[in-house]
Structure formats: structure tokens, C-alpha cells
Amino acid sequence: MTHSENGFFNEFGGKYVAEVLRRPLDELEVAFKDAMADTDFVSELETIQRDYIGRETPLLYAKTATEILGGAQIYIKLEGLANTGAHKINNAIGQCLLAKRMGKKRIIAETGAGQHGVATAAACAKLGLDCTVYMGEVDVRRQQPNVAAMEMYGAKVHPVTSGSRTLKDAVNEAMRDWAANPDTTHYVLGSALGPAPFPDIVREFQSVIGKEVKRQVQERDLDVEALIACVGGGSNSIGFFSPFIDEQKPRLIGVEAGGIGPGVGENASRMTGNASRDGILQGYKSRFLLDEDGQALPTRSISAGLDYCGIGPQLAALGKSGRIEFTSALDDEALNAVKFFAKNEGVLFAMESAHAGAQAIKLAPTLPKDKAIIVNMSGRGDKDIFITCPVFRPAEWKQFLISELERLNDSKDIHEAKLM
């Protein structure tokens, strides 16, 4: 099940949208298929991937981590070394190039962790397009470095104050904007979900990750037991898994946000949680965290990018069929994974990616030493300073914020600030 059939992956997927959006979605599907069959478009995309994104990204042997855990060899796909710091740029560049081909001058996007917003803003700057990003107010607060980066790239960031003020609500606002401006605007959806053809488009542009991994594994003659990726909406995981889906091996493991516990509102576990059910939301059918009336339940995760009530329809179908094994990692386990790989490998995982790292720490010791597991480090942890510093160095962080606020209120240069 590498591609959808008429927009569906078994019973999941579809195009459940208002009539006003059916035409732009149908046009997008035709334009995407036409572009991917055009060697000039594909060649231009590959050139940008090489010269601007910095592909291919390395596959790092985590030697020290492997020795400490004493089991399978751990390899890390360093998507965090892609320009803008995460895998999101693969899809953003692809869709912006497609939008330009379609004659659309204005781009809108939603973002949770901010990485998709940053990637879209950067892609628009590179390709000369106008950019507006919708971001939940909660995420604006916890991802300030990314908000600043988006604005540096020239994007307009709209804080969304409705609902839970997180990713779900940002998606809603972006969909409303697109419905009001379909002729001039393209919605660069950041994850492998939403109404068809978005799940196919996002997977295709992200499959560059998995294709590189397949080649890198063959070059090193690795016996890979499992590929591990975090799963929010699912763009990094489905791109990572894509070339292996129709094969029997390796195992494909998706790690959801376990949050602070198993209770309703304490996590974002759609495939492994106890509040998950089939439903239709935001234009597609999949597995969601819903109440008995079909309304989205609140979610919780330390990582903004996994803090979402739904999962991509292809991932839901592959989870139901058993091809993808789903598990979850708690907030504390993800934080421990950040520390473990930073200290022992000099690699700083994003909080989202650290959920996959946490599963690798659990799995590796249970496997033979001649086996390998590959973790997709979908992004770098630079962006998470407002999340990790209050946990790892609370006293110093608090003192810094107080001191910096005093300096700004006094209009002092950094060189004139009093000692902390």
C-alpha cells in the first residue's frame, strides 16, 4: 500500500471537504501528477535538494550509545542537518515549487513545533512567494525561536487563539483561509494527512529520506532489524518508511506521544491510546482522539509537533494491518533520550525525534549485536530551548530570563547588563 486508491488507504483517507475546496484539491492532484511526470520539474527539485537543503543527509553510526546499551548497532539518520533544521523542508520546497508551477503567488501553512512554518517561510523566501503561517498561541509561546525565524524569512505569523490553541486549531484556521482564497493561494499542508491528495503529496516529497536510507544501508551492508520514527501527523515517519512498506522487513516502528500518562487529555496516542476511534476530521478519515460525539479531545505532549489528535490515514491503515508497530514514549523518556544522545553522541535531538530515540534505547539491548536499528532524527533540538532549559537547568534559566527582562526594560546594551 505505497499509494492511495482514489484517495483512500483501505478505509482511511478521502476528501471530506466543503464544495468550495473540492475544485482546488482536484486541480492540485492533477498538477502534482503532471509535475512528477515532468523531468524538468523533478530535475529542478533534485538540484534544490542538493544545493539548498543539503541532501543527502548522513547516516551516523552511534558507536558510544551502541556500546553503552550493549545490543544492536544504532544508526541515526541526521535529518536535523537539512537546511532549517528538520525534515519539513523536503515537503515545503516540493509544494512551493509546485505552487509556483501552478501560478499561485501566496502560500499559507499551519505549524505546531514551528519547523514546518520555518521550512515553508524559508522555501517561500527562496522561491519569491508570499507566506502566511497559522500557529496555535500555546505553540507560539513554547517555540519562540522558530517564530522569530519565520519572521526573519519574511513570513506573517498568525497566533491562533481558538480551541486548544495548538496544532489542530492552526489547521482549522489555515483551511478557512484557503477556502476563502482558493484561486490565489496554495495551502502547504505540513503533514501526511488532511484531504486527498495531501497524504500522497507529502509522503512523496518526504520519501527522499527513506530512499537515501535504503541506499546507505546497502552501501554498508547492514542487517537492519527495525526503522524507528516518531509519529505526530506522520510526515517524517511515512517518508522514512516509504520504500520499505511493501517489503517484509525491516520492522517499522512508530512512536507516538505518551505525554504524562494514559488518561484522556494526558497524551496524543492515537494508535495506542484508550480514547482512540475512527472518525472524520479536518477533511479526512483516520484514527483520532475523539469523545462519544465525535469531537476532538484535548491532547498533551512536551513536543509541540506531536501534540495533535489525529494521524495520517496511510499510517492508520498500516498500523491496522500490522505492517507498522505502534508504541509510545512518555515526556520524561523523551527528555532522557535528549540527554543520552547529546552526552554520548554529540547529537541534539528535537523533542519530537527524541520519542524515537527513547524507543531505540529500549529496543537495542534486546537485539543481537549483528543487527542494526535506524532512528530517524527528524529534527534538531535547537528550537526546544524554551522547553528543555526549564527542565535541565531551571535555576539558571529563571535567573537569565529575569536578568534579560530587567536589561530590556532599562534599554541597556548586553554589554551593560549587570552580572547574573
Tab-separated table of C-alpha atoms in Angstrom:
chain	number	residue	atom	x	y	z
A	1	MET	CA	0.000	0.000	0.000
A	2	THR	CA	2.531	2.554	-1.186
A	3	HIS	CA	-0.049	4.904	-2.712
A	4	SER	CA	-3.723	5.641	-2.143
A	5	GLU	CA	-6.523	4.178	-4.255
A	6	ASN	CA	-8.887	7.005	-5.210
A	7	GLY	CA	-7.654	8.944	-2.190
A	8	PHE	CA	-8.128	6.060	0.258
A	9	PHE	CA	-5.754	3.735	2.111
A	10	ASN	CA	-8.157	0.858	2.740
A	11	GLU	CA	-10.948	2.536	4.726
A	12	PHE	CA	-8.913	5.606	5.734
A	13	GLY	CA	-8.339	8.838	3.802
A	14	GLY	CA	-10.775	10.511	1.454
A	15	LYS	CA	-11.725	14.085	0.683
A	16	TYR	CA	-14.378	15.210	3.172
A	17	VAL	CA	-14.434	18.934	2.458
A	18	ALA	CA	-16.839	21.731	1.634
A	19	GLU	CA	-17.659	22.123	-2.050
A	20	VAL	CA	-15.547	25.287	-2.241
A	21	LEU	CA	-12.392	23.214	-1.607
A	22	ARG	CA	-13.129	20.292	-3.948
A	23	ARG	CA	-12.050	22.168	-7.056
A	24	PRO	CA	-8.670	23.369	-5.695
A	25	LEU	CA	-7.988	19.853	-4.357
A	26	ASP	CA	-8.837	18.265	-7.707
A	27	GLU	CA	-6.652	20.827	-9.515
A	28	LEU	CA	-3.819	20.167	-7.082
A	29	GLU	CA	-3.997	16.412	-7.704
A	30	VAL	CA	-3.778	16.862	-11.479
A	31	ALA	CA	-0.948	19.414	-11.163
A	32	PHE	CA	1.032	17.155	-8.794
A	33	LYS	CA	0.820	14.101	-11.059
A	34	ASP	CA	1.754	16.235	-14.068
A	35	ALA	CA	4.750	17.770	-12.256
A	36	MET	CA	6.116	14.435	-11.029
A	37	ALA	CA	5.979	13.114	-14.600
A	38	ASP	CA	7.892	16.165	-15.879
A	39	THR	CA	11.653	15.523	-15.926
A	40	ASP	CA	12.379	19.276	-15.818
A	41	PHE	CA	10.379	19.717	-12.598
A	42	VAL	CA	11.981	16.662	-10.984
A	43	SER	CA	15.448	17.813	-12.049
A	44	GLU	CA	14.888	21.305	-10.596
A	45	LEU	CA	13.648	19.767	-7.348
A	46	GLU	CA	16.698	17.481	-7.122
A	47	THR	CA	19.043	20.426	-7.690
A	48	ILE	CA	17.389	22.409	-4.878
A	49	GLN	CA	17.501	19.343	-2.636
A	50	ARG	CA	21.246	19.089	-3.210
A	51	ASP	CA	22.290	22.743	-3.200
A	52	TYR	CA	19.782	24.342	-0.812
A	53	ILE	CA	18.508	21.605	1.511
A	54	GLY	CA	21.908	19.890	1.677
A	55	ARG	CA	20.907	16.363	0.681
A	56	GLU	CA	21.801	13.664	1.170
A	57	THR	CA	21.849	13.773	4.959
A	58	PRO	CA	24.288	11.476	6.815
A	59	LEU	CA	23.577	8.105	8.402
A	60	LEU	CA	25.573	8.198	11.650
A	61	TYR	CA	26.768	5.095	13.488
A	62	ALA	CA	26.082	5.834	17.159
A	63	LYS	CA	29.112	3.895	18.412
A	64	THR	CA	29.187	5.015	22.040
A	65	ALA	CA	25.443	4.671	22.502
A	66	THR	CA	25.618	1.191	20.999
A	67	GLU	CA	28.422	0.144	23.348
A	68	ILE	CA	26.633	1.520	26.431
A	69	LEU	CA	23.354	-0.231	25.623
A	70	GLY	CA	25.098	-3.449	24.614
A	71	GLY	CA	22.849	-4.744	21.859
A	72	ALA	CA	22.026	-3.906	18.259
A	73	GLN	CA	24.033	-1.303	16.383
A	74	ILE	CA	22.261	2.067	16.499
A	75	TYR	CA	22.327	4.311	13.445
A	76	ILE	CA	20.851	7.810	13.306
A	77	LYS	CA	19.525	9.412	10.107
A	78	LEU	CA	20.514	13.049	10.641
A	79	GLU	CA	17.578	14.881	9.068
A	80	GLY	CA	18.329	17.647	11.529
A	81	LEU	CA	21.257	18.619	9.307
A	82	ALA	CA	18.891	19.574	6.489
A	83	ASN	CA	18.603	23.335	5.970
A	84	THR	CA	16.201	24.883	8.553
A	85	GLY	CA	16.926	22.049	10.980
A	86	ALA	CA	14.386	19.334	10.195
A	87	HIS	CA	12.806	17.095	7.567
A	88	LYS	CA	9.989	19.607	6.976
A	89	ILE	CA	11.961	21.449	4.287
A	90	ASN	CA	11.698	18.438	1.931
A	91	ASN	CA	7.935	18.829	1.634
A	92	ALA	CA	7.890	22.638	1.881
A	93	ILE	CA	10.258	23.091	-1.064
A	94	GLY	CA	8.400	20.481	-3.121
A	95	GLN	CA	4.986	22.030	-2.550
A	96	CYS	CA	6.174	25.624	-3.010
A	97	LEU	CA	7.835	24.668	-6.292
A	98	LEU	CA	4.576	23.001	-7.316
A	99	ALA	CA	2.540	26.068	-6.302
A	100	LYS	CA	4.815	28.309	-8.365
A	101	ARG	CA	4.316	25.993	-11.340
A	102	MET	CA	0.541	26.351	-10.819
A	103	GLY	CA	0.805	30.146	-10.843
A	104	LYS	CA	-0.048	30.586	-7.143
A	105	LYS	CA	1.772	33.555	-5.591
A	106	ARG	CA	0.531	33.275	-1.989
A	107	ILE	CA	1.357	30.416	0.383
A	108	ILE	CA	-0.313	29.564	3.685
A	109	ALA	CA	0.758	26.903	6.181
A	110	GLU	CA	-0.036	25.577	9.631
A	111	THR	CA	2.607	24.691	12.171
A	112	GLY	CA	2.893	23.104	15.610
A	113	ALA	CA	6.536	22.822	16.613
A	114	GLY	CA	7.247	25.627	14.181
A	115	GLN	CA	9.592	23.582	11.993
A	116	HIS	CA	7.084	23.311	9.146
A	117	GLY	CA	6.397	27.035	9.467
A	118	VAL	CA	10.113	27.809	9.350
A	119	ALA	CA	10.636	25.484	6.386
A	120	THR	CA	7.707	26.969	4.455
A	121	ALA	CA	8.811	30.532	5.222
A	122	ALA	CA	12.345	29.692	4.046
A	123	ALA	CA	11.068	27.969	0.890
A	124	CYS	CA	8.898	30.999	0.102
A	125	ALA	CA	11.872	33.324	0.614
A	126	LYS	CA	13.974	31.148	-1.689
A	127	LEU	CA	11.298	30.978	-4.408
A	128	GLY	CA	9.880	34.502	-4.101
A	129	LEU	CA	6.435	33.707	-2.698
A	130	ASP	CA	4.269	35.474	-0.104
A	131	CYS	CA	3.919	33.439	3.127
A	132	THR	CA	1.413	33.383	5.998
A	133	VAL	CA	1.710	30.841	8.836
A	134	TYR	CA	-1.004	29.884	11.330
A	135	MET	CA	0.281	28.734	14.715
A	136	GLY	CA	-1.546	27.984	17.964
A	137	GLU	CA	-0.896	30.517	20.709
A	138	VAL	CA	0.369	27.784	23.064
A	139	ASP	CA	2.925	26.759	20.441
A	140	VAL	CA	3.889	30.382	19.762
A	141	ARG	CA	4.866	30.642	23.423
A	142	ARG	CA	6.882	27.417	23.588
A	143	GLN	CA	8.537	27.802	20.188
A	144	GLN	CA	9.594	31.469	20.185
A	145	PRO	CA	12.924	30.821	18.385
A	146	ASN	CA	11.002	29.379	15.427
A	147	VAL	CA	8.527	32.276	15.412
A	148	ALA	CA	11.476	34.662	15.200
A	149	ALA	CA	12.986	32.640	12.346
A	150	MET	CA	9.737	32.660	10.355
A	151	GLU	CA	9.520	36.422	10.663
A	152	MET	CA	13.178	36.743	9.626
A	153	TYR	CA	12.309	34.864	6.433
A	154	GLY	CA	9.554	37.393	5.783
A	155	ALA	CA	6.524	35.333	6.804
A	156	LYS	CA	3.494	36.692	8.659
A	157	VAL	CA	2.772	34.560	11.749
A	158	HIS	CA	-0.862	34.493	12.949
A	159	PRO	CA	-1.290	33.232	16.556
A	160	VAL	CA	-4.480	31.149	16.756
A	161	THR	CA	-6.429	31.791	19.972
A	162	SER	CA	-9.388	29.440	19.427
A	163	GLY	CA	-9.895	25.933	20.833
A	164	SER	CA	-6.886	24.332	22.488
A	165	ARG	CA	-4.622	26.902	20.730
A	166	THR	CA	-2.379	24.140	19.339
A	167	LEU	CA	-1.830	22.378	16.007
A	168	LYS	CA	-5.432	21.219	15.431
A	169	ASP	CA	-6.659	24.806	15.674
A	170	ALA	CA	-3.912	26.103	13.395
A	171	VAL	CA	-5.023	23.574	10.750
A	172	ASN	CA	-8.627	24.796	11.064
A	173	GLU	CA	-7.624	28.417	10.510
A	174	ALA	CA	-5.439	27.560	7.520
A	175	MET	CA	-8.291	25.576	5.934
A	176	ARG	CA	-10.658	28.555	6.392
A	177	ASP	CA	-8.146	30.869	4.726
A	178	TRP	CA	-7.708	28.511	1.766
A	179	ALA	CA	-11.480	28.145	1.340
A	180	ALA	CA	-11.737	31.951	1.144
A	181	ASN	CA	-8.816	32.391	-1.300
A	182	PRO	CA	-8.514	29.229	-3.450
A	183	ASP	CA	-7.562	30.926	-6.717
A	184	THR	CA	-4.539	32.891	-5.484
A	185	THR	CA	-3.402	30.711	-2.580
A	186	HIS	CA	-1.845	27.294	-2.091
A	187	TYR	CA	-2.042	25.613	1.304
A	188	VAL	CA	1.252	23.866	2.051
A	189	LEU	CA	-0.046	21.218	4.439
A	190	GLY	CA	2.870	20.077	6.568
A	191	SER	CA	1.979	16.519	7.439
A	192	ALA	CA	0.870	13.397	5.597
A	193	LEU	CA	-2.778	13.895	6.427
A	194	GLY	CA	-5.738	16.063	5.502
A	195	PRO	CA	-7.940	15.579	2.435
A	196	ALA	CA	-6.591	13.770	-0.626
A	197	PRO	CA	-4.227	14.320	-2.394
A	198	PHE	CA	-2.177	15.759	0.519
A	199	PRO	CA	-1.220	12.407	2.129
A	200	ASP	CA	0.244	11.201	-1.193
A	201	ILE	CA	1.953	14.520	-1.951
A	202	VAL	CA	3.632	14.860	1.448
A	203	ARG	CA	4.752	11.213	1.505
A	204	GLU	CA	6.212	11.542	-1.986
A	205	PHE	CA	8.240	14.650	-1.142
A	206	GLN	CA	9.393	13.105	2.164
A	207	SER	CA	10.259	9.708	0.632
A	208	VAL	CA	13.670	11.143	-0.228
A	209	ILE	CA	14.589	10.252	3.387
A	210	GLY	CA	13.770	6.570	3.038
A	211	LYS	CA	15.318	6.294	-0.421
A	212	GLU	CA	18.605	7.645	0.930
A	213	VAL	CA	18.457	5.280	3.925
A	214	LYS	CA	17.881	2.295	1.645
A	215	ARG	CA	20.924	3.242	-0.423
A	216	GLN	CA	23.073	3.954	2.663
A	217	VAL	CA	22.112	0.603	4.223
A	218	GLN	CA	23.087	-1.253	1.059
A	219	GLU	CA	26.409	0.588	0.848
A	220	ARG	CA	27.277	-0.514	4.411
A	221	ASP	CA	25.746	-3.986	4.096
A	222	LEU	CA	23.751	-3.575	7.314
A	223	ASP	CA	21.332	-6.191	8.623
A	224	VAL	CA	18.557	-3.819	9.695
A	225	GLU	CA	16.080	-5.175	12.225
A	226	ALA	CA	13.974	-2.030	12.608
A	227	LEU	CA	13.384	1.543	11.491
A	228	ILE	CA	12.093	3.816	14.256
A	229	ALA	CA	10.416	7.205	13.830
A	230	CYS	CA	8.269	9.492	15.939
A	231	VAL	CA	4.699	9.968	14.732
A	232	GLY	CA	2.626	13.093	15.093
A	233	GLY	CA	0.694	13.625	11.886
A	234	GLY	CA	3.304	11.412	10.278
A	235	SER	CA	5.329	13.162	7.569
A	236	ASN	CA	8.796	12.138	8.789
A	237	SER	CA	7.772	8.551	9.518
A	238	ILE	CA	5.907	7.845	6.276
A	239	GLY	CA	8.765	9.340	4.238
A	240	PHE	CA	11.301	7.298	6.207
A	241	PHE	CA	9.257	4.082	5.923
A	242	SER	CA	8.021	4.599	2.347
A	243	PRO	CA	10.490	2.436	0.336
A	244	PHE	CA	10.140	-0.433	2.824
A	245	ILE	CA	6.338	-0.600	3.193
A	246	ASP	CA	5.759	-3.341	0.607
A	247	GLU	CA	8.671	-5.445	1.900
A	248	GLN	CA	8.525	-7.995	4.724
A	249	LYS	CA	11.496	-6.485	6.573
A	250	PRO	CA	12.685	-4.473	8.401
A	251	ARG	CA	10.229	-3.857	11.236
A	252	LEU	CA	8.699	-0.388	11.053
A	253	ILE	CA	8.099	1.174	14.468
A	254	GLY	CA	6.133	4.385	15.007
A	255	VAL	CA	6.408	6.155	18.365
A	256	GLU	CA	3.567	8.384	19.498
A	257	ALA	CA	3.475	10.953	22.297
A	258	GLY	CA	2.726	9.206	25.591
A	259	GLY	CA	2.634	12.588	27.328
A	260	ILE	CA	2.327	12.366	31.097
A	261	GLY	CA	0.152	9.247	31.267
A	262	PRO	CA	-2.644	7.115	29.808
A	263	GLY	CA	-5.595	9.304	30.835
A	264	VAL	CA	-7.759	11.299	28.425
A	265	GLY	CA	-6.051	14.610	27.727
A	266	GLU	CA	-2.718	13.376	29.054
A	267	ASN	CA	-1.196	12.164	25.763
A	268	ALA	CA	-1.500	12.163	21.973
A	269	SER	CA	-1.585	8.394	21.379
A	270	ARG	CA	-3.998	7.750	18.520
A	271	MET	CA	-2.955	4.177	17.713
A	272	THR	CA	-2.043	3.014	21.213
A	273	GLY	CA	-4.237	5.199	23.434
A	274	ASN	CA	-7.528	4.240	25.073
A	275	ALA	CA	-9.535	7.183	23.668
A	276	SER	CA	-8.814	6.459	20.013
A	277	ARG	CA	-11.538	5.797	17.470
A	278	ASP	CA	-12.223	6.016	13.748
A	279	GLY	CA	-13.566	9.394	12.720
A	280	ILE	CA	-13.658	12.140	10.120
A	281	LEU	CA	-11.988	15.422	10.982
A	282	GLN	CA	-10.314	18.212	9.009
A	283	GLY	CA	-11.169	16.642	5.658
A	284	TYR	CA	-10.084	13.014	6.087
A	285	LYS	CA	-10.995	9.743	7.801
A	286	SER	CA	-8.449	8.250	10.184
A	287	ARG	CA	-7.802	7.388	13.823
A	288	PHE	CA	-8.412	10.297	16.193
A	289	LEU	CA	-8.721	11.029	19.883
A	290	LEU	CA	-12.453	11.785	19.981
A	291	ASP	CA	-15.272	11.922	22.506
A	292	GLU	CA	-18.525	9.998	22.042
A	293	ASP	CA	-19.968	12.863	19.992
A	294	GLY	CA	-17.040	12.761	17.568
A	295	GLN	CA	-15.460	15.963	18.884
A	296	ALA	CA	-11.673	16.215	19.193
A	297	LEU	CA	-10.356	15.574	22.682
A	298	PRO	CA	-7.530	17.642	24.198
A	299	THR	CA	-4.033	16.250	23.745
A	300	ARG	CA	-0.822	16.715	25.676
A	301	SER	CA	2.830	16.315	24.784
A	302	ILE	CA	6.042	18.036	25.727
A	303	SER	CA	6.722	18.186	21.974
A	304	ALA	CA	4.580	20.654	20.041
A	305	GLY	CA	4.939	18.667	16.815
A	306	LEU	CA	3.342	15.513	18.292
A	307	ASP	CA	0.574	17.361	20.149
A	308	TYR	CA	-2.208	16.539	17.667
A	309	CYS	CA	-5.395	14.475	17.918
A	310	GLY	CA	-5.137	12.700	14.532
A	311	ILE	CA	-2.752	10.580	12.490
A	312	GLY	CA	-2.182	10.349	8.733
A	313	PRO	CA	-4.579	7.904	7.016
A	314	GLN	CA	-1.845	5.783	5.432
A	315	LEU	CA	-0.175	5.320	8.813
A	316	ALA	CA	-3.533	4.413	10.367
A	317	ALA	CA	-4.105	1.783	7.674
A	318	LEU	CA	-0.587	0.361	8.013
A	319	GLY	CA	-0.979	0.253	11.776
A	320	LYS	CA	-4.269	-1.577	11.495
A	321	SER	CA	-2.765	-4.094	9.045
A	322	GLY	CA	0.206	-4.657	11.349
A	323	ARG	CA	2.924	-3.514	8.947
A	324	ILE	CA	3.769	-0.641	11.294
A	325	GLU	CA	4.126	-1.402	15.012
A	326	PHE	CA	2.984	1.488	17.170
A	327	THR	CA	4.180	2.314	20.647
A	328	SER	CA	4.551	5.486	22.700
A	329	ALA	CA	7.124	7.293	24.810
A	330	LEU	CA	6.409	9.425	27.865
A	331	ASP	CA	7.597	13.034	28.139
A	332	ASP	CA	10.243	12.014	30.693
A	333	GLU	CA	11.529	9.212	28.460
A	334	ALA	CA	11.899	11.645	25.563
A	335	LEU	CA	13.782	14.125	27.782
A	336	ASN	CA	16.108	11.344	28.930
A	337	ALA	CA	16.746	10.394	25.295
A	338	VAL	CA	17.702	14.003	24.509
A	339	LYS	CA	20.285	13.916	27.315
A	340	PHE	CA	21.551	10.436	26.435
A	341	PHE	CA	22.276	11.117	22.760
A	342	ALA	CA	23.597	14.627	23.417
A	343	LYS	CA	26.080	13.422	26.020
A	344	ASN	CA	27.165	10.227	24.272
A	345	GLU	CA	26.976	11.107	20.565
A	346	GLY	CA	27.135	14.887	20.372
A	347	VAL	CA	23.735	14.883	18.670
A	348	LEU	CA	20.905	17.069	19.959
A	349	PHE	CA	17.534	15.520	19.142
A	350	ALA	CA	14.402	17.632	18.754
A	351	MET	CA	11.832	16.723	21.410
A	352	GLU	CA	9.690	15.073	18.724
A	353	SER	CA	12.546	12.940	17.386
A	354	ALA	CA	13.607	12.062	20.927
A	355	HIS	CA	10.471	9.919	21.226
A	356	ALA	CA	12.014	7.670	18.553
A	357	GLY	CA	15.338	7.869	20.377
A	358	ALA	CA	13.637	6.700	23.579
A	359	GLN	CA	12.295	3.611	21.808
A	360	ALA	CA	15.766	2.866	20.396
A	361	ILE	CA	17.183	2.952	23.928
A	362	LYS	CA	14.571	0.361	24.976
A	363	LEU	CA	14.856	-1.857	21.892
A	364	ALA	CA	18.599	-2.028	21.187
A	365	PRO	CA	19.591	-4.079	24.277
A	366	THR	CA	17.018	-6.770	23.378
A	367	LEU	CA	18.557	-7.454	19.952
A	368	PRO	CA	21.742	-9.274	18.806
A	369	LYS	CA	24.881	-7.246	18.139
A	370	ASP	CA	24.943	-8.164	14.442
A	371	LYS	CA	21.588	-6.432	13.912
A	372	ALA	CA	21.115	-2.712	13.271
A	373	ILE	CA	18.327	-0.311	14.112
A	374	ILE	CA	17.937	3.078	12.463
A	375	VAL	CA	16.388	6.068	14.214
A	376	ASN	CA	15.124	8.979	12.174
A	377	MET	CA	16.308	12.111	13.945
A	378	SER	CA	13.708	14.180	12.148
A	379	GLY	CA	14.957	17.448	13.585
A	380	ARG	CA	17.495	19.226	15.800
A	381	GLY	CA	16.761	20.327	19.346
A	382	ASP	CA	17.942	23.933	18.997
A	383	LYS	CA	14.316	25.061	18.741
A	384	ASP	CA	13.376	23.475	22.092
A	385	ILE	CA	15.338	25.791	24.361
A	386	PHE	CA	12.151	27.135	25.973
A	387	ILE	CA	11.082	23.549	26.754
A	388	THR	CA	14.347	21.898	27.777
A	389	CYS	CA	16.108	24.684	29.706
A	390	PRO	CA	13.403	24.946	32.414
A	391	VAL	CA	13.824	21.161	32.908
A	392	PHE	CA	17.586	20.705	32.615
A	393	ARG	CA	18.771	23.973	34.225
A	394	PRO	CA	15.753	25.620	35.912
A	395	ALA	CA	17.558	27.972	38.308
A	396	GLU	CA	19.968	29.314	35.667
A	397	TRP	CA	17.181	29.699	33.116
A	398	LYS	CA	14.943	31.600	35.513
A	399	GLN	CA	17.791	33.906	36.513
A	400	PHE	CA	18.640	34.533	32.856
A	401	LEU	CA	15.051	35.464	31.979
A	402	ILE	CA	14.733	37.818	34.956
A	403	SER	CA	18.076	39.459	34.181
A	404	GLU	CA	17.281	39.783	30.482
A	405	LEU	CA	13.866	41.339	31.173
A	406	GLU	CA	15.475	43.887	33.505
A	407	ARG	CA	18.037	44.738	30.829
A	408	LEU	CA	15.380	45.221	28.157
A	409	ASN	CA	13.182	47.315	30.467
A	410	ASP	CA	16.194	49.534	31.210
A	411	SER	CA	17.060	49.747	27.465
A	412	LYS	CA	20.607	48.603	28.178
A	413	ASP	CA	23.031	47.053	25.728
A	414	ILE	CA	24.020	43.434	26.502
A	415	HIS	CA	27.493	44.667	27.453
A	416	GLU	CA	25.963	46.903	30.122
A	417	ALA	CA	23.804	44.244	31.754
A	418	LYS	CA	24.505	43.508	35.405
A	419	LEU	CA	26.107	40.212	36.302
A	420	MET	CA	23.736	37.261	36.710
